[in-house]
């Protein structure tokens, strides 16, 4: 899940169009009229956070989010497919970081111990404590060097 504060005039539409362009897909409207991008075995849904979610993001991550991208790994097969899906997810996140003022990527929904990375003003910081970097080094290759690692945690 990527919580974002984007300066876009139309956060949901503009950001999802950018994800589609980054991943070579197209925006479609799925169940419950939720727009999404489906590429390979990755499904990306976009929703505007309600007041409760915005308040949670603000209090937990000091992020006044106006968009949530939900990444769903549809691969039910081996590591090779899963790595490809995660590389696509990180490629989308990296692309979003360039024109988005702030964001935080969580492995699980509001799991405070599952921060993968954050970005502010174009600078991406990877969480040194996320075990995914060791499990899937191919995913780390998406991020150009020099990479910035730090201990990332929720404020509290």
CSV table of C-alpha atoms in Angstrom, one decimal:
chain,number,residue,atom,x,y,z
A,1,UNK,CA,0.0,0.0,0.0
A,2,UNK,CA,1.4,3.4,-1.0
A,3,UNK,CA,0.1,6.4,0.8
A,4,UNK,CA,0.8,9.5,-1.2
A,5,UNK,CA,0.5,13.3,-1.0
A,6,UNK,CA,0.5,14.4,-4.6
A,7,UNK,CA,0.2,17.9,-5.9
A,8,UNK,CA,-1.8,16.7,-8.9
A,9,UNK,CA,-5.0,18.5,-9.7
A,10,UNK,CA,-6.8,15.1,-10.0
A,11,UNK,CA,-4.8,12.8,-7.7
A,12,UNK,CA,-6.6,9.6,-8.5
A,13,UNK,CA,-6.9,9.9,-12.2
A,14,UNK,CA,-3.5,11.5,-12.8
A,15,UNK,CA,-1.5,9.2,-10.6
A,16,UNK,CA,-3.1,6.0,-11.9
A,17,UNK,CA,-2.5,7.2,-15.5
A,18,UNK,CA,1.1,7.7,-14.6
A,19,UNK,CA,1.3,4.2,-13.1
A,20,UNK,CA,-0.2,2.7,-16.2
A,21,UNK,CA,2.3,4.6,-18.4
A,22,UNK,CA,5.3,3.5,-16.2
A,23,UNK,CA,4.2,-0.2,-16.3
A,24,UNK,CA,2.9,-0.3,-19.9
A,25,UNK,CA,-0.7,-0.9,-19.0
A,26,UNK,CA,-4.0,0.9,-19.1
A,27,UNK,CA,-6.4,2.2,-16.6
A,28,UNK,CA,-9.6,0.2,-16.3
A,29,UNK,CA,-12.6,0.6,-14.0
A,30,UNK,CA,-13.2,-2.6,-12.0
A,31,UNK,CA,-15.5,-3.8,-9.3
A,32,UNK,CA,-17.3,-1.1,-7.3
A,33,UNK,CA,-16.2,1.5,-9.9
A,34,UNK,CA,-12.6,1.4,-8.5
A,35,UNK,CA,-10.1,2.4,-11.2
A,36,UNK,CA,-7.1,0.1,-11.5
A,37,UNK,CA,-4.1,-0.9,-13.6
A,38,UNK,CA,-3.5,-4.6,-14.3
A,39,UNK,CA,-0.2,-5.6,-15.7
A,40,UNK,CA,1.3,-9.1,-15.7
A,41,UNK,CA,0.4,-10.4,-12.3
A,42,UNK,CA,0.2,-7.0,-10.6
A,43,UNK,CA,-3.1,-5.2,-9.8
A,44,UNK,CA,-2.9,-1.6,-8.7
A,45,UNK,CA,-6.1,0.0,-7.3
A,46,UNK,CA,-6.4,3.7,-6.5
A,47,UNK,CA,-8.7,5.2,-3.9
A,48,UNK,CA,-8.9,8.5,-2.2
A,49,UNK,CA,-8.6,8.1,1.5
A,50,UNK,CA,-11.5,9.0,3.7
A,51,UNK,CA,-11.1,11.3,6.7
A,52,UNK,CA,-10.3,8.4,9.1
A,53,UNK,CA,-7.5,7.1,6.8
A,54,UNK,CA,-6.1,10.6,6.3
A,55,UNK,CA,-6.0,11.2,10.0
A,56,UNK,CA,-4.3,7.8,10.6
A,57,UNK,CA,-1.6,8.6,7.9
A,58,UNK,CA,-1.1,12.1,9.4
A,59,UNK,CA,-0.8,10.8,13.0
A,60,UNK,CA,1.3,7.7,12.1
A,61,UNK,CA,3.6,8.9,9.3
A,62,UNK,CA,3.3,12.7,9.4
A,63,UNK,CA,1.8,12.4,5.9
A,64,UNK,CA,-1.3,14.3,4.8
A,65,UNK,CA,-2.2,11.8,2.1
A,66,UNK,CA,-4.6,12.5,-0.6
A,67,UNK,CA,-4.3,9.1,-2.5
A,68,UNK,CA,-3.8,5.5,-1.7
A,69,UNK,CA,-2.4,3.0,-4.2
A,70,UNK,CA,-3.0,-0.6,-3.3
A,71,UNK,CA,-0.7,-3.1,-4.9
A,72,UNK,CA,-2.0,-6.7,-5.1
A,73,UNK,CA,0.4,-9.5,-6.1
A,74,UNK,CA,-1.7,-11.9,-8.1
A,75,UNK,CA,1.1,-14.3,-8.7
A,76,UNK,CA,0.4,-17.6,-7.1
A,77,UNK,CA,3.5,-19.3,-8.5
A,78,UNK,CA,7.2,-19.4,-8.0
A,79,UNK,CA,9.7,-16.8,-6.9
A,80,UNK,CA,10.5,-15.7,-10.4
A,81,UNK,CA,7.0,-14.4,-11.1
A,82,UNK,CA,6.8,-12.8,-7.6
A,83,UNK,CA,10.1,-11.0,-8.1
A,84,UNK,CA,8.9,-9.7,-11.4
A,85,UNK,CA,5.7,-8.4,-9.8
A,86,UNK,CA,7.6,-6.7,-7.0
A,87,UNK,CA,10.0,-5.2,-9.4
A,88,UNK,CA,7.1,-3.7,-11.3
A,89,UNK,CA,5.6,-2.4,-8.0
A,90,UNK,CA,8.9,-0.7,-7.1
A,91,UNK,CA,9.2,0.7,-10.6
A,92,UNK,CA,5.8,2.3,-10.2
A,93,UNK,CA,6.7,3.7,-6.7
A,94,UNK,CA,10.0,5.1,-7.9
A,95,UNK,CA,8.3,6.8,-10.8
A,96,UNK,CA,5.7,8.3,-8.5
A,97,UNK,CA,8.4,9.7,-6.2
A,98,UNK,CA,9.7,12.0,-8.9
A,99,UNK,CA,6.7,14.3,-9.0
A,100,UNK,CA,5.0,13.5,-5.7
A,101,UNK,CA,6.0,15.5,-2.7
A,102,UNK,CA,5.6,12.7,-0.1
A,103,UNK,CA,4.8,9.0,0.2
A,104,UNK,CA,5.3,5.9,2.3
A,105,UNK,CA,5.1,2.3,1.0
A,106,UNK,CA,3.8,-0.3,3.5
A,107,UNK,CA,4.0,-4.0,3.1
A,108,UNK,CA,0.8,-4.5,5.0
A,109,UNK,CA,-2.2,-2.2,5.7
A,110,UNK,CA,-1.0,0.3,8.3
A,111,UNK,CA,1.4,-2.2,9.8
A,112,UNK,CA,3.8,0.0,11.6
A,113,UNK,CA,6.6,-2.5,11.4
A,114,UNK,CA,6.2,-3.0,7.6
A,115,UNK,CA,7.5,0.3,6.2
A,116,UNK,CA,9.4,-0.6,3.0
A,117,UNK,CA,10.4,2.9,1.9
A,118,UNK,CA,9.4,6.6,2.0
A,119,UNK,CA,10.0,9.5,-0.3
A,120,UNK,CA,9.9,13.2,0.2
A,121,UNK,CA,10.7,15.9,-2.4
A,122,UNK,CA,12.1,13.3,-4.8
A,123,UNK,CA,14.5,11.6,-2.3
A,124,UNK,CA,13.7,7.9,-1.8
A,125,UNK,CA,14.8,6.3,1.5
A,126,UNK,CA,14.8,2.5,1.8
A,127,UNK,CA,14.1,0.9,5.1
A,128,UNK,CA,17.2,-0.9,6.2
A,129,UNK,CA,15.1,-3.1,8.4
A,130,UNK,CA,12.9,-4.5,5.7
A,131,UNK,CA,13.9,-8.1,5.1
A,132,UNK,CA,12.7,-8.0,1.5
A,133,UNK,CA,15.9,-6.4,0.3
A,134,UNK,CA,17.8,-9.5,1.4
A,135,UNK,CA,15.2,-12.0,0.3
A,136,UNK,CA,14.8,-10.5,-3.2
A,137,UNK,CA,17.9,-8.5,-4.2
A,138,UNK,CA,16.6,-8.3,-7.7
A,139,UNK,CA,13.9,-6.0,-6.4
A,140,UNK,CA,16.5,-3.7,-5.0
A,141,UNK,CA,18.1,-3.3,-8.4
A,142,UNK,CA,15.2,-1.1,-9.5
A,143,UNK,CA,16.6,1.7,-7.4
A,144,UNK,CA,19.6,3.5,-8.8
A,145,UNK,CA,22.8,3.9,-6.8
A,146,UNK,CA,23.7,5.5,-4.6
A,147,UNK,CA,20.8,4.2,-2.5
A,148,UNK,CA,19.8,5.8,0.8
A,149,UNK,CA,19.0,3.4,3.6
A,150,UNK,CA,17.8,4.3,7.1
A,151,UNK,CA,15.8,2.9,10.0
A,152,UNK,CA,12.2,3.9,9.1
A,153,UNK,CA,9.5,3.8,11.7
A,154,UNK,CA,6.2,5.3,12.4
A,155,UNK,CA,6.1,8.3,14.7
A,156,UNK,CA,4.7,7.8,18.0
